CSV table of C-alpha atoms in Angstrom, one decimal:
chain,number,residue,atom,x,y,z
A,17,UNK,CA,-15.8,-11.8,-88.5
A,18,UNK,CA,-18.8,-10.1,-86.8
A,19,UNK,CA,-19.9,-6.8,-88.3
A,20,UNK,CA,-21.8,-3.9,-86.6
A,21,UNK,CA,-23.6,-1.4,-88.8
A,22,UNK,CA,-24.5,2.1,-87.6
A,23,UNK,CA,-26.0,5.0,-89.6
A,24,UNK,CA,-23.3,7.7,-90.3
A,25,UNK,CA,-25.4,10.5,-88.9
A,26,UNK,CA,-28.5,11.3,-86.9
A,27,UNK,CA,-30.0,14.8,-86.4
A,28,UNK,CA,-32.4,15.9,-83.7
A,29,UNK,CA,-33.7,19.1,-82.3
A,30,UNK,CA,-33.0,20.1,-78.7
A,31,UNK,CA,-35.5,18.5,-76.3
A,32,UNK,CA,-36.4,15.7,-78.7
A,33,UNK,CA,-35.5,12.1,-78.6
A,34,UNK,CA,-32.5,10.7,-80.5
A,35,UNK,CA,-32.3,7.0,-81.5
A,36,UNK,CA,-29.1,5.6,-82.8
A,37,UNK,CA,-29.2,2.0,-84.1
A,38,UNK,CA,-26.5,-0.7,-84.3
A,39,UNK,CA,-27.3,-3.6,-86.5
A,40,UNK,CA,-25.7,-7.0,-86.4
A,41,UNK,CA,-26.6,-10.7,-87.1
A,42,UNK,CA,-28.7,-11.8,-84.1
A,43,UNK,CA,-27.2,-9.0,-82.0
A,44,UNK,CA,-29.9,-9.6,-79.5
A,45,UNK,CA,-28.0,-12.7,-78.3
A,46,UNK,CA,-25.0,-10.5,-77.4
A,47,UNK,CA,-24.4,-7.7,-74.9
A,48,UNK,CA,-24.0,-4.3,-76.5
A,49,UNK,CA,-22.1,-1.4,-75.1
A,50,UNK,CA,-22.2,2.3,-76.2
A,51,UNK,CA,-19.5,5.0,-76.1
A,52,UNK,CA,-19.8,8.7,-76.6
A,53,UNK,CA,-16.8,10.6,-78.1
A,54,UNK,CA,-16.6,14.3,-78.3
A,55,UNK,CA,-14.0,16.0,-80.6
A,56,UNK,CA,-10.5,15.7,-79.3
A,57,UNK,CA,-11.5,13.5,-76.4
A,58,UNK,CA,-11.3,9.9,-75.5
A,59,UNK,CA,-14.5,7.8,-75.7
A,60,UNK,CA,-16.7,7.6,-72.6
A,61,UNK,CA,-18.8,4.6,-71.8
A,62,UNK,CA,-22.5,5.6,-71.6
A,63,UNK,CA,-24.4,2.3,-71.7
A,64,UNK,CA,-23.1,-1.2,-71.0
A,65,UNK,CA,-24.7,-4.6,-71.1
A,66,UNK,CA,-27.5,-3.4,-73.4
A,67,UNK,CA,-29.2,-1.0,-71.0
A,68,UNK,CA,-27.1,-0.3,-67.8
A,69,UNK,CA,-25.6,3.1,-67.2
A,70,UNK,CA,-22.3,3.7,-65.5
A,71,UNK,CA,-22.2,6.0,-62.5
A,72,UNK,CA,-22.5,9.7,-63.5
A,73,UNK,CA,-24.3,9.0,-66.8
A,74,UNK,CA,-27.7,10.8,-67.0
A,75,UNK,CA,-30.9,8.8,-67.0
A,76,UNK,CA,-31.6,10.4,-70.4
A,77,UNK,CA,-29.3,7.7,-71.9
A,78,UNK,CA,-30.9,4.3,-72.3
A,79,UNK,CA,-30.4,1.3,-74.4
A,80,UNK,CA,-32.3,-1.7,-75.8
A,81,UNK,CA,-31.3,-4.8,-77.8
A,82,UNK,CA,-33.4,-7.3,-79.6
A,83,UNK,CA,-33.3,-9.4,-82.8
A,84,UNK,CA,-30.8,-7.8,-85.2
A,85,UNK,CA,-30.8,-4.3,-83.8
A,86,UNK,CA,-29.6,-2.6,-80.7
A,87,UNK,CA,-30.6,1.0,-80.0
A,88,UNK,CA,-29.2,3.8,-77.9
A,89,UNK,CA,-31.9,6.3,-77.0
A,90,UNK,CA,-31.1,9.8,-75.8
A,91,UNK,CA,-34.2,11.6,-74.3
A,92,UNK,CA,-34.5,15.3,-74.0
A,93,UNK,CA,-31.5,15.9,-76.1
A,94,UNK,CA,-29.2,18.8,-75.2
A,95,UNK,CA,-26.6,20.6,-77.2
A,96,UNK,CA,-23.9,18.9,-75.1
A,97,UNK,CA,-25.0,15.5,-76.4
A,98,UNK,CA,-23.6,16.3,-79.8
A,99,UNK,CA,-20.9,13.8,-80.4
A,100,UNK,CA,-19.9,10.5,-82.1
A,101,UNK,CA,-21.5,7.4,-80.7
A,102,UNK,CA,-20.1,3.9,-81.1
A,103,UNK,CA,-21.6,0.5,-80.3
A,104,UNK,CA,-19.4,-2.4,-79.3
A,105,UNK,CA,-19.8,-6.1,-78.7
A,106,UNK,CA,-17.5,-9.0,-77.7
A,107,UNK,CA,-17.4,-11.6,-80.4
A,108,UNK,CA,-16.6,-14.9,-78.8
A,109,UNK,CA,-17.7,-17.0,-81.8
A,110,UNK,CA,-14.2,-17.5,-83.3
A,111,UNK,CA,-11.4,-15.1,-82.7
A,112,UNK,CA,-12.5,-13.6,-79.4
A,113,UNK,CA,-12.6,-10.1,-80.6
A,114,UNK,CA,-13.8,-6.7,-79.5
A,115,UNK,CA,-15.9,-5.3,-82.4
A,116,UNK,CA,-16.8,-1.6,-82.8
A,117,UNK,CA,-19.5,-0.2,-85.0
A,118,UNK,CA,-18.5,2.4,-87.5
A,119,UNK,CA,-19.9,5.2,-85.4
A,120,UNK,CA,-22.8,7.7,-85.7
A,121,UNK,CA,-22.4,11.5,-85.6
A,122,UNK,CA,-25.2,13.0,-83.6
A,123,UNK,CA,-26.0,16.5,-84.6
A,124,UNK,CA,-28.2,18.7,-82.4
A,125,UNK,CA,-30.0,21.1,-84.7
B,16,UNK,CA,-9.9,6.5,-59.6
B,17,UNK,CA,-8.3,4.4,-62.3
B,18,UNK,CA,-6.1,6.5,-64.7
B,19,UNK,CA,-4.3,5.4,-67.8
B,20,UNK,CA,-1.6,7.4,-69.6
B,21,UNK,CA,-0.1,6.5,-73.0
B,22,UNK,CA,3.5,7.4,-73.8
B,23,UNK,CA,5.8,6.9,-76.8
B,24,UNK,CA,7.2,8.5,-79.9
B,25,UNK,CA,4.8,10.6,-81.9
B,26,UNK,CA,6.6,10.0,-85.1
B,27,UNK,CA,7.6,6.7,-86.6
B,28,UNK,CA,9.3,6.0,-89.9
B,29,UNK,CA,7.6,3.6,-92.4
B,30,UNK,CA,8.7,0.0,-92.1
B,31,UNK,CA,9.8,0.5,-88.5
B,32,UNK,CA,8.2,-0.6,-85.2
B,33,UNK,CA,5.7,1.5,-83.3
B,34,UNK,CA,6.1,1.2,-79.5
B,35,UNK,CA,3.8,2.6,-76.9
B,36,UNK,CA,3.4,2.1,-73.2
B,37,UNK,CA,0.4,2.6,-71.0
B,38,UNK,CA,1.0,3.4,-67.3
B,39,UNK,CA,-1.9,2.6,-65.0
B,40,UNK,CA,-2.5,4.3,-61.7
B,41,UNK,CA,-5.3,3.8,-59.1
B,42,UNK,CA,-5.5,0.1,-59.8
B,43,UNK,CA,-3.1,-2.8,-59.7
B,44,UNK,CA,-2.9,-4.7,-63.0
B,45,UNK,CA,-2.1,-7.8,-61.0
B,46,UNK,CA,-5.6,-7.6,-59.4
B,47,UNK,CA,-7.3,-8.6,-62.7
B,48,UNK,CA,-9.1,-7.4,-65.8
B,49,UNK,CA,-7.9,-7.3,-69.3
B,50,UNK,CA,-6.1,-4.2,-70.7
B,51,UNK,CA,-6.3,-3.1,-74.2
B,52,UNK,CA,-5.2,-0.9,-77.1
B,53,UNK,CA,-7.6,0.8,-79.5
B,54,UNK,CA,-6.7,3.2,-82.3
B,55,UNK,CA,-8.5,5.8,-84.4
B,56,UNK,CA,-7.2,7.1,-87.7
B,57,UNK,CA,-7.8,10.8,-88.2
B,58,UNK,CA,-11.5,11.4,-89.0
B,59,UNK,CA,-12.3,7.7,-88.8
B,60,UNK,CA,-13.8,5.2,-86.3
B,61,UNK,CA,-12.4,3.1,-83.5
B,62,UNK,CA,-10.4,0.0,-84.2
B,63,UNK,CA,-9.6,-2.5,-81.5
B,64,UNK,CA,-5.9,-3.7,-81.7
B,65,UNK,CA,-5.7,-6.3,-78.9
B,66,UNK,CA,-5.9,-6.9,-75.2
B,67,UNK,CA,-3.9,-8.7,-72.5
B,68,UNK,CA,-4.7,-10.2,-69.1
B,69,UNK,CA,-2.4,-9.7,-66.1
B,70,UNK,CA,-1.2,-13.2,-66.6
B,71,UNK,CA,0.0,-12.4,-70.1
B,72,UNK,CA,-2.9,-14.1,-72.0
B,73,UNK,CA,-3.7,-12.1,-75.1
B,74,UNK,CA,-6.4,-11.6,-77.7
B,75,UNK,CA,-5.5,-9.8,-81.0
B,76,UNK,CA,-7.5,-8.3,-83.9
B,77,UNK,CA,-7.1,-10.9,-86.6
B,78,UNK,CA,-6.4,-8.1,-89.2
B,79,UNK,CA,-3.4,-6.9,-87.2
B,80,UNK,CA,-2.3,-10.1,-85.5
B,81,UNK,CA,0.8,-10.8,-87.6
B,82,UNK,CA,2.2,-7.4,-86.7
B,83,UNK,CA,1.1,-6.8,-83.1
B,84,UNK,CA,2.6,-7.8,-79.7
B,85,UNK,CA,1.1,-6.7,-76.4
B,86,UNK,CA,3.0,-7.3,-73.2
B,87,UNK,CA,2.5,-6.5,-69.5
B,88,UNK,CA,4.9,-5.5,-66.8
B,89,UNK,CA,3.1,-5.9,-63.5
B,90,UNK,CA,6.1,-4.7,-61.5
B,91,UNK,CA,5.8,-1.3,-63.2
B,92,UNK,CA,2.0,-1.5,-63.4
B,93,UNK,CA,2.0,-0.9,-67.2
B,94,UNK,CA,1.4,-2.6,-70.5
B,95,UNK,CA,2.9,-2.1,-73.9
B,96,UNK,CA,2.1,-2.2,-77.6
B,97,UNK,CA,4.5,-3.0,-80.4
B,98,UNK,CA,3.3,-2.8,-84.0
B,99,UNK,CA,5.8,-3.8,-86.6
B,100,UNK,CA,6.3,-2.8,-90.3
B,101,UNK,CA,4.2,0.3,-90.0
B,102,UNK,CA,2.9,2.3,-93.0
B,103,UNK,CA,1.0,5.6,-93.3
B,104,UNK,CA,-2.2,3.6,-92.7
B,105,UNK,CA,-1.1,3.1,-89.1
B,106,UNK,CA,-1.2,6.8,-88.4
B,107,UNK,CA,-3.8,7.2,-85.7
B,108,UNK,CA,-4.6,8.3,-82.2
B,109,UNK,CA,-3.7,5.3,-80.0
B,110,UNK,CA,-5.7,4.7,-76.8
B,111,UNK,CA,-5.1,2.3,-74.0
B,112,UNK,CA,-8.1,1.2,-71.9
B,113,UNK,CA,-9.2,-1.2,-69.2
B,114,UNK,CA,-11.4,-4.0,-70.6
B,115,UNK,CA,-13.8,-5.0,-67.9
B,116,UNK,CA,-14.6,-8.7,-68.2
B,117,UNK,CA,-17.2,-9.4,-65.5
B,118,UNK,CA,-20.2,-10.7,-67.4
B,119,UNK,CA,-19.2,-9.2,-70.7
B,120,UNK,CA,-16.3,-7.3,-72.2
B,121,UNK,CA,-16.3,-3.5,-72.4
B,122,UNK,CA,-13.9,-0.6,-71.8
B,123,UNK,CA,-14.7,1.3,-68.7
B,124,UNK,CA,-11.6,3.5,-68.3
B,125,UNK,CA,-9.6,5.1,-71.2
B,126,UNK,CA,-6.4,7.0,-71.5
B,127,UNK,CA,-6.4,10.4,-73.2
B,128,UNK,CA,-4.8,9.0,-76.4
B,129,UNK,CA,-1.6,9.7,-78.2
B,130,UNK,CA,-1.2,10.6,-81.8
B,131,UNK,CA,1.3,8.6,-83.7
B,132,UNK,CA,2.2,9.7,-87.2
B,133,UNK,CA,4.0,7.4,-89.6
B,134,UNK,CA,6.1,9.4,-92.0
B,135,UNK,CA,9.6,9.6,-93.3
């Protein structure tokens, strides 16, 4: 089965840029989606199809995907961005599965 | 605005079957899309359980497939999850969500989640 690897934690100072990676075998050939989850809340889609943003998501959130790594970039980080972030792909190679990464805790210093 | 609401027992005994229902409002399940279940054990990450199309076609997580049944009731605009032979490892917050399948597959609307504890 397909595996997505995320760093457990990323720390950044307010106003700086946070980059959260999601590694997978030839992930650049897949579409990657990103969710933000704050404590006690359901996940919220922040980026879909590698780099598109749903309505209402700030332009500070962007994504890229190439080779074996997809990246969620949060510019001008704010205290309210502190949350867990999960990447997700659809693996159609065998079992037709939704696959989530293990999640990354973003800490705003 | 699409809204999803999970319901079901918050406590299930080991070896029994966990049953949850997701009521959908603001969108007719019969109109399309897949609908899915995702769970999150306390302090851990997200795990996809499975998804169902309005026609009844299903995809399941291979690691749970032998214990999972997802069904849909278009007349009530809801879908359901059954997980059999539960153990303490099945204790989690269970979310239902809409799986958008235009282009690629991702969850665009989520329920608030419901905590299910497996304990005697």
